[in-house]
Amino acid sequence: MMFMALLLLGVSQNVMAQKVEYRQSQSRMLEPVQEVFVKPLVVDLQVLSETRQKATWPFPDVKVTEMTVGDVETMKANALYLTAQKYDADVIVAASFDIRTVKKGLEVTVIGFPARYVNWKVAEKEEDYKWIKEVYDLRTIKTYENNAVKALQGNQAKNSDNN
């Protein structure tokens, strides 16, 4: 038994005497990066009519009981596209929608001002860049606010007296 204890002691000493090496190095890394910068384009919007225009589009194959919010948004986008095509426009300014059930499916009415993009040019003047910056800053703020609102939805405080 004593022999066994001495043998274990010798093996453990041998294992502890093994040399362990560790090395870590770090260097600064600068990789070549390709970036593309495109000069912004600015364009004027020519409204084609001084009065609002109206177009109604049928969607007869829609099953109202099986629709999702995404389906409604898709129908609105399709109706908006068809309205722009009808008036030979690039965009419908201040578009509003009326969606209602009919005997077969739904119909979507689009009301707005048809308009075309005209006078395309590369932004060169300081005034062009000034308003572009304002628009992008505003989008950033709106995105932040929308995300904050979404984060708070469904997290209303609950009154312990009502539980």
Coordinates of N, CA and C in Angstrom, one line a residue:
M1 N 0.8 -1.2 0.0 CA 0.0 0.0 0.0 C 0.9 1.3 0.0
M2 N 1.9 1.2 0.8 CA 2.9 2.3 0.9 C 3.5 2.6 -0.5
F3 N 3.8 1.5 -1.2 CA 4.4 1.6 -2.5 C 3.4 2.3 -3.5
M4 N 2.1 2.0 -3.4 CA 1.1 2.6 -4.2 C 1.1 4.1 -3.9
A5 N 1.1 4.5 -2.7 CA 1.0 5.9 -2.3 C 2.3 6.7 -2.8
L6 N 3.4 6.1 -2.7 CA 4.6 6.7 -3.2 C 4.6 6.8 -4.8
L7 N 4.0 5.8 -5.4 CA 3.9 5.9 -6.9 C 3.0 7.0 -7.3
L8 N 1.9 7.1 -6.6 CA 0.9 8.2 -6.9 C 1.5 9.6 -6.7
L9 N 2.3 9.7 -5.6 CA 2.9 10.9 -5.3 C 3.9 11.3 -6.3
G10 N 4.7 10.4 -6.8 CA 5.7 10.6 -7.9 C 5.0 11.0 -9.2
V11 N 4.0 10.4 -9.5 CA 3.3 10.7 -10.8 C 2.7 12.1 -10.7
S12 N 2.0 12.4 -9.6 CA 1.4 13.8 -9.4 C 2.5 14.8 -9.5
Q13 N 3.7 14.6 -8.9 CA 4.7 15.6 -8.9 C 5.2 15.8 -10.3
N14 N 5.3 14.7 -11.1 CA 5.7 14.8 -12.5 C 4.7 15.6 -13.3
V15 N 3.4 15.3 -13.1 CA 2.4 16.1 -13.8 C 2.5 17.6 -13.5
M16 N 2.7 17.9 -12.2 CA 2.7 19.3 -11.8 C 4.0 20.0 -12.3
A17 N 5.0 19.2 -12.6 CA 6.3 19.8 -13.1 C 6.2 20.1 -14.6
Q18 N 5.2 19.6 -15.3 CA 5.1 19.9 -16.7 C 5.0 21.4 -17.0
K19 N 5.7 21.8 -18.0 CA 5.7 23.2 -18.4 C 4.5 23.6 -19.2
V20 N 3.8 24.6 -18.9 CA 2.6 25.1 -19.7 C 3.0 26.4 -20.2
E21 N 2.8 26.6 -21.5 CA 3.2 27.9 -22.1 C 1.9 28.5 -22.6
Y22 N 1.8 29.8 -22.5 CA 0.7 30.6 -23.0 C 1.3 31.9 -23.6
R23 N 0.8 32.3 -24.7 CA 1.2 33.5 -25.3 C 0.1 34.2 -26.0
Q24 N 0.0 35.5 -25.9 CA -1.1 36.2 -26.6 C -0.4 37.5 -27.2
S25 N -0.7 37.7 -28.4 CA -0.1 38.9 -29.1 C -1.2 39.7 -29.7
Q26 N -1.0 41.0 -29.8 CA -2.0 41.8 -30.4 C -1.3 42.9 -31.3
S27 N -1.9 43.2 -32.4 CA -1.4 44.2 -33.3 C -2.6 45.0 -33.8
R28 N -2.3 46.2 -34.2 CA -3.3 47.0 -34.8 C -3.6 46.5 -36.2
M29 N -4.9 46.4 -36.6 CA -5.2 45.9 -37.9 C -5.9 47.0 -38.6
L30 N -5.4 47.3 -39.8 CA -6.1 48.3 -40.7 C -6.2 47.6 -42.0
E31 N -7.4 47.2 -42.3 CA -7.7 46.6 -43.6 C -8.1 47.7 -44.6
P32 N -7.7 47.5 -45.8 CA -8.2 48.4 -46.9 C -9.7 48.2 -47.1
V33 N -10.4 49.3 -47.1 CA -11.8 49.3 -47.2 C -12.3 50.1 -48.5
Q34 N -13.2 49.6 -49.2 CA -13.7 50.3 -50.3 C -15.1 50.9 -49.9
E35 N -15.2 52.2 -50.2 CA -16.4 52.9 -49.9 C -16.9 53.6 -51.2
V36 N -18.2 53.7 -51.4 CA -18.7 54.4 -52.5 C -19.5 55.6 -52.0
F37 N -19.3 56.7 -52.5 CA -20.0 57.9 -52.1 C -20.7 58.4 -53.4
V38 N -22.0 58.6 -53.3 CA -22.8 59.0 -54.5 C -23.3 60.4 -54.2
K39 N -23.1 61.3 -55.1 CA -23.7 62.6 -54.9 C -25.2 62.5 -54.9
P40 N -25.9 63.1 -54.0 CA -27.3 63.0 -54.0 C -28.0 63.7 -55.2
L41 N -29.1 63.1 -55.6 CA -29.9 63.7 -56.6 C -31.0 64.5 -56.0
V42 N -31.3 65.6 -56.5 CA -32.5 66.4 -56.1 C -33.5 66.5 -57.3
V43 N -34.7 66.6 -57.0 CA -35.7 66.6 -58.0 C -36.9 67.4 -57.6
D44 N -37.6 68.1 -58.5 CA -38.8 68.8 -58.2 C -40.0 67.9 -58.4
L45 N -41.0 68.2 -57.6 CA -42.3 67.4 -57.7 C -43.3 68.3 -58.4
Q46 N -43.8 67.9 -59.6 CA -44.8 68.7 -60.3 C -46.2 68.1 -60.1
V47 N -47.0 68.7 -59.3 CA -48.4 68.2 -59.0 C -49.2 68.4 -60.3
L48 N -49.9 67.4 -60.8 CA -50.6 67.4 -62.1 C -52.0 68.0 -62.0
S49 N -52.5 68.1 -60.8 CA -53.9 68.6 -60.7 C -54.0 69.4 -59.4
E50 N -54.8 70.5 -59.5 CA -55.0 71.3 -58.3 C -56.1 70.7 -57.4
T51 N -56.8 69.8 -57.9 CA -57.9 69.1 -57.1 C -57.5 67.7 -56.9
R52 N -58.0 67.1 -55.8 CA -57.7 65.7 -55.5 C -58.4 64.8 -56.6
Q53 N -57.7 63.8 -56.9 CA -58.3 62.8 -57.8 C -58.6 61.5 -57.1
K54 N -59.6 60.8 -57.6 CA -60.1 59.6 -57.0 C -60.1 58.4 -57.9
A55 N -59.7 57.2 -57.4 CA -59.7 56.0 -58.2 C -60.1 54.9 -57.3
T56 N -61.0 54.0 -57.7 CA -61.4 52.8 -57.0 C -61.0 51.6 -57.7
W57 N -60.5 50.6 -56.9 CA -60.0 49.4 -57.4 C -60.6 48.2 -56.7
P58 N -61.2 47.3 -57.5 CA -61.8 46.1 -56.9 C -60.7 45.0 -56.6
F59 N -60.9 44.3 -55.5 CA -60.1 43.1 -55.2 C -61.0 42.0 -54.9
P60 N -61.6 41.3 -56.0 CA -62.7 40.4 -55.8 C -62.3 39.0 -55.2
D61 N -61.0 38.7 -55.3 CA -60.6 37.4 -54.8 C -60.2 37.4 -53.3
V62 N -60.3 38.5 -52.6 CA -59.8 38.6 -51.3 C -60.9 38.0 -50.3
K63 N -60.4 37.1 -49.4 CA -61.3 36.6 -48.4 C -61.1 37.4 -47.1
V64 N -62.1 38.2 -46.8 CA -61.9 39.1 -45.7 C -61.6 38.4 -44.4
T65 N -62.2 37.3 -44.2 CA -62.0 36.6 -42.9 C -60.6 36.0 -42.7
E66 N -59.9 35.9 -43.8 CA -58.5 35.3 -43.7 C -57.4 36.4 -43.9
M67 N -57.8 37.7 -44.0 CA -56.8 38.7 -44.2 C -56.0 39.0 -43.0
T68 N -54.7 39.5 -43.2 CA -53.9 40.0 -42.2 C -53.6 41.4 -42.4
V69 N -53.0 42.1 -41.5 CA -52.6 43.5 -41.7 C -51.7 43.7 -42.9
G70 N -50.8 42.7 -43.1 CA -49.9 42.7 -44.2 C -50.7 42.7 -45.5
D71 N -51.7 41.9 -45.6 CA -52.5 41.8 -46.8 C -53.2 43.1 -47.1
V72 N -53.7 43.8 -46.1 CA -54.3 45.2 -46.3 C -53.2 46.1 -46.8
E73 N -52.0 46.1 -46.3 CA -51.0 47.0 -46.7 C -50.6 46.7 -48.2
T74 N -50.6 45.4 -48.5 CA -50.3 45.1 -49.9 C -51.3 45.6 -50.9
M75 N -52.6 45.4 -50.5 CA -53.7 45.9 -51.3 C -53.6 47.4 -51.5
K76 N -53.3 48.2 -50.4 CA -53.1 49.6 -50.5 C -52.0 50.0 -51.5
A77 N -50.9 49.3 -51.3 CA -49.7 49.5 -52.2 C -50.1 49.3 -53.7
N78 N -50.8 48.2 -53.9 CA -51.3 47.9 -55.3 C -52.2 48.9 -55.8
A79 N -53.2 49.4 -55.0 CA -54.1 50.4 -55.4 C -53.4 51.7 -55.7
L80 N -52.4 52.0 -54.9 CA -51.7 53.3 -55.1 C -50.9 53.2 -56.4
Y81 N -50.3 52.1 -56.7 CA -49.6 51.9 -57.9 C -50.5 52.0 -59.1
L82 N -51.7 51.4 -59.1 CA -52.6 51.5 -60.2 C -53.2 52.9 -60.4
T83 N -53.3 53.6 -59.3 CA -53.8 55.0 -59.4 C -52.7 55.9 -60.1
A84 N -51.5 55.7 -59.7 CA -50.4 56.4 -60.3 C -50.3 56.1 -61.8
Q85 N -50.5 54.8 -62.2 CA -50.5 54.5 -63.6 C -51.7 55.1 -64.3
K86 N -52.8 55.1 -63.7 CA -54.0 55.7 -64.3 C -53.8 57.2 -64.7
Y87 N -53.1 57.9 -63.8 CA -52.9 59.4 -64.0 C -51.6 59.7 -64.6
D88 N -50.8 58.7 -65.0 CA -49.5 58.8 -65.6 C -48.6 59.6 -64.6
A89 N -48.6 59.2 -63.4 CA -47.9 59.9 -62.3 C -46.8 59.0 -61.8
D90 N -45.8 59.7 -61.1 CA -44.8 58.9 -60.4 C -45.2 58.7 -59.0
V91 N -46.0 59.5 -58.4 CA -46.4 59.4 -57.0 C -47.8 60.0 -56.8
I92 N -48.5 59.6 -55.8 CA -49.7 60.3 -55.4 C -49.4 61.0 -54.1
V93 N -49.5 62.3 -54.1 CA -49.2 63.1 -52.9 C -50.4 63.1 -52.0
A94 N -50.2 63.0 -50.7 CA -51.2 63.1 -49.7 C -52.3 62.1 -49.9
A95 N -51.9 60.9 -50.2 CA -52.9 59.8 -50.5 C -53.6 59.4 -49.3
S96 N -54.9 59.2 -49.5 CA -55.7 58.6 -48.4 C -56.5 57.5 -49.0
F97 N -56.9 56.6 -48.1 CA -57.5 55.3 -48.6 C -58.8 55.1 -47.9
D98 N -59.8 54.5 -48.7 CA -61.0 54.0 -48.1 C -61.1 52.5 -48.6
I99 N -61.2 51.6 -47.6 CA -61.3 50.2 -47.9 C -62.6 49.7 -47.4
R100 N -63.4 49.0 -48.2 CA -64.7 48.5 -47.8 C -65.0 47.2 -48.4
T101 N -65.8 46.4 -47.7 CA -66.2 45.2 -48.3 C -67.3 45.4 -49.3
V102 N -67.3 44.6 -50.3 CA -68.4 44.6 -51.4 C -68.9 43.2 -51.5
K103 N -69.8 43.0 -52.4 CA -70.4 41.7 -52.6 C -69.3 40.6 -52.8
K104 N -68.3 40.9 -53.6 CA -67.2 40.0 -53.8 C -65.9 40.6 -53.4
G105 N -65.4 40.3 -52.2 CA -64.1 40.8 -51.8 C -64.2 42.2 -51.2
L106 N -63.1 43.0 -51.6 CA -63.0 44.4 -51.1 C -62.8 45.3 -52.3
E107 N -63.0 46.6 -52.0 CA -62.6 47.6 -53.0 C -61.8 48.7 -52.2
V108 N -60.8 49.2 -52.9 CA -59.9 50.2 -52.3 C -60.0 51.4 -53.1
T109 N -60.4 52.5 -52.4 CA -60.4 53.8 -53.1 C -59.2 54.6 -52.6
V110 N -58.5 55.2 -53.6 CA -57.4 56.1 -53.4 C -57.7 57.5 -53.7
I111 N -57.5 58.4 -52.8 CA -57.7 59.9 -53.1 C -56.5 60.6 -52.9
G112 N -56.0 61.4 -53.8 CA -54.8 62.2 -53.6 C -54.5 63.0 -54.9
F113 N -53.3 63.6 -54.9 CA -52.9 64.5 -55.9 C -51.8 63.8 -56.7
P114 N -52.1 63.4 -58.0 CA -51.0 62.8 -58.8 C -49.9 63.8 -59.1
A115 N -48.7 63.3 -59.1 CA -47.5 64.2 -59.4 C -46.4 63.5 -60.1
R116 N -45.6 64.2 -60.8 CA -44.4 63.7 -61.5 C -43.1 64.3 -61.0
Y117 N -42.1 63.5 -61.0 CA -40.7 64.1 -60.7 C -40.2 64.8 -62.0
V118 N -39.7 66.0 -61.8 CA -39.2 66.8 -63.0 C -37.9 67.5 -62.5
N119 N -37.1 67.9 -63.4 CA -35.8 68.6 -63.2 C -34.8 67.9 -62.3
W120 N -34.5 66.7 -62.7 CA -33.5 65.9 -61.9 C -32.2 66.6 -62.0
K121 N -31.5 66.7 -60.9 CA -30.1 67.2 -61.0 C -29.3 66.7 -59.8
V122 N -28.0 66.8 -59.9 CA -27.1 66.4 -58.8 C -27.1 67.6 -57.9
A123 N -27.2 67.3 -56.6 CA -27.1 68.4 -55.6 C -25.8 69.0 -55.6
E124 N -25.8 70.3 -55.8 CA -24.5 71.1 -55.8 C -24.5 72.3 -54.9
K125 N -25.7 72.8 -54.7 CA -25.8 74.0 -53.9 C -25.8 73.7 -52.4
E126 N -25.3 74.6 -51.6 CA -25.3 74.4 -50.2 C -26.7 74.3 -49.6
E127 N -27.7 75.0 -50.3 CA -29.1 74.9 -49.8 C -29.7 73.5 -50.0
D128 N -29.2 72.8 -51.1 CA -29.7 71.4 -51.3 C -29.2 70.5 -50.2
Y129 N -28.0 70.6 -49.8 CA -27.4 69.8 -48.8 C -28.0 70.1 -47.4
K130 N -28.4 71.4 -47.2 CA -28.9 71.8 -45.9 C -30.2 71.1 -45.6
W131 N -31.1 71.1 -46.6 CA -32.4 70.4 -46.3 C -32.3 68.9 -46.4
I132 N -31.4 68.4 -47.1 CA -31.2 66.9 -47.1 C -30.8 66.5 -45.7
K133 N -29.9 67.2 -45.1 CA -29.4 66.9 -43.7 C -30.6 67.0 -42.8
E134 N -31.4 68.0 -42.9 CA -32.6 68.2 -42.0 C -33.5 67.0 -42.2
V135 N -33.8 66.5 -43.4 CA -34.7 65.4 -43.6 C -34.1 64.1 -43.0
Y136 N -32.8 63.9 -43.2 CA -32.2 62.7 -42.7 C -32.2 62.7 -41.1
D137 N -31.9 63.8 -40.6 CA -31.9 64.0 -39.1 C -33.3 63.7 -38.6
L138 N -34.3 64.2 -39.2 CA -35.7 64.0 -38.8 C -36.1 62.6 -38.9
R139 N -35.6 61.9 -39.9 CA -35.9 60.4 -40.1 C -35.3 59.7 -38.9
T140 N -34.1 60.0 -38.5 CA -33.4 59.3 -37.4 C -34.2 59.5 -36.1
I141 N -34.7 60.8 -35.9 CA -35.4 61.1 -34.7 C -36.7 60.3 -34.7
K142 N -37.5 60.3 -35.8 CA -38.7 59.6 -35.9 C -38.5 58.1 -35.7
T143 N -37.5 57.5 -36.3 CA -37.2 56.1 -36.1 C -37.0 55.8 -34.6
Y144 N -36.2 56.6 -33.9 CA -36.0 56.5 -32.5 C -37.3 56.5 -31.7
E145 N -38.1 57.6 -32.0 CA -39.4 57.7 -31.3 C -40.3 56.6 -31.6
N146 N -40.4 56.1 -32.8 CA -41.3 54.9 -33.1 C -40.8 53.7 -32.4
N147 N -39.5 53.5 -32.3 CA -39.0 52.3 -31.6 C -39.3 52.4 -30.1
A148 N -39.2 53.6 -29.6 CA -39.4 53.8 -28.1 C -40.9 53.5 -27.8
V149 N -41.8 54.0 -28.7 CA -43.2 53.8 -28.5 C -43.5 52.3 -28.6
K150 N -43.0 51.6 -29.6 CA -43.2 50.2 -29.8 C -42.7 49.4 -28.5
A151 N -41.6 49.8 -28.0 CA -41.0 49.1 -26.8 C -41.9 49.3 -25.6
L152 N -42.6 50.4 -25.5 CA -43.5 50.6 -24.4 C -44.9 50.0 -24.6
Q153 N -45.3 49.7 -25.8 CA -46.6 49.1 -26.0 C -46.7 47.7 -25.3
G154 N -47.8 47.5 -24.7 CA -48.0 46.2 -24.0 C -47.4 46.2 -22.6
N155 N -46.7 47.2 -22.2 CA -46.0 47.2 -20.9 C -46.7 48.2 -20.0
Q156 N -48.0 48.3 -20.0 CA -48.7 49.2 -19.2 C -48.6 48.7 -17.7
A157 N -48.5 49.6 -16.8 CA -48.5 49.2 -15.4 C -49.8 48.6 -15.0
K158 N -49.8 47.6 -14.2 CA -51.0 46.9 -13.8 C -51.3 47.3 -12.4
N159 N -52.6 47.6 -12.1 CA -53.0 48.0 -10.8 C -53.2 46.7 -10.0
S160 N -52.5 46.6 -8.9 CA -52.6 45.3 -8.1 C -53.9 45.1 -7.5
D161 N -54.8 46.2 -7.4 CA -56.1 46.0 -6.8 C -57.0 45.3 -7.8
N162 N -56.7 45.4 -9.1 CA -57.5 44.8 -10.1 C -57.2 43.3 -10.5
N163 N -56.1 42.8 -9.9 CA -55.6 41.5 -10.2 C -56.4 40.4 -9.5

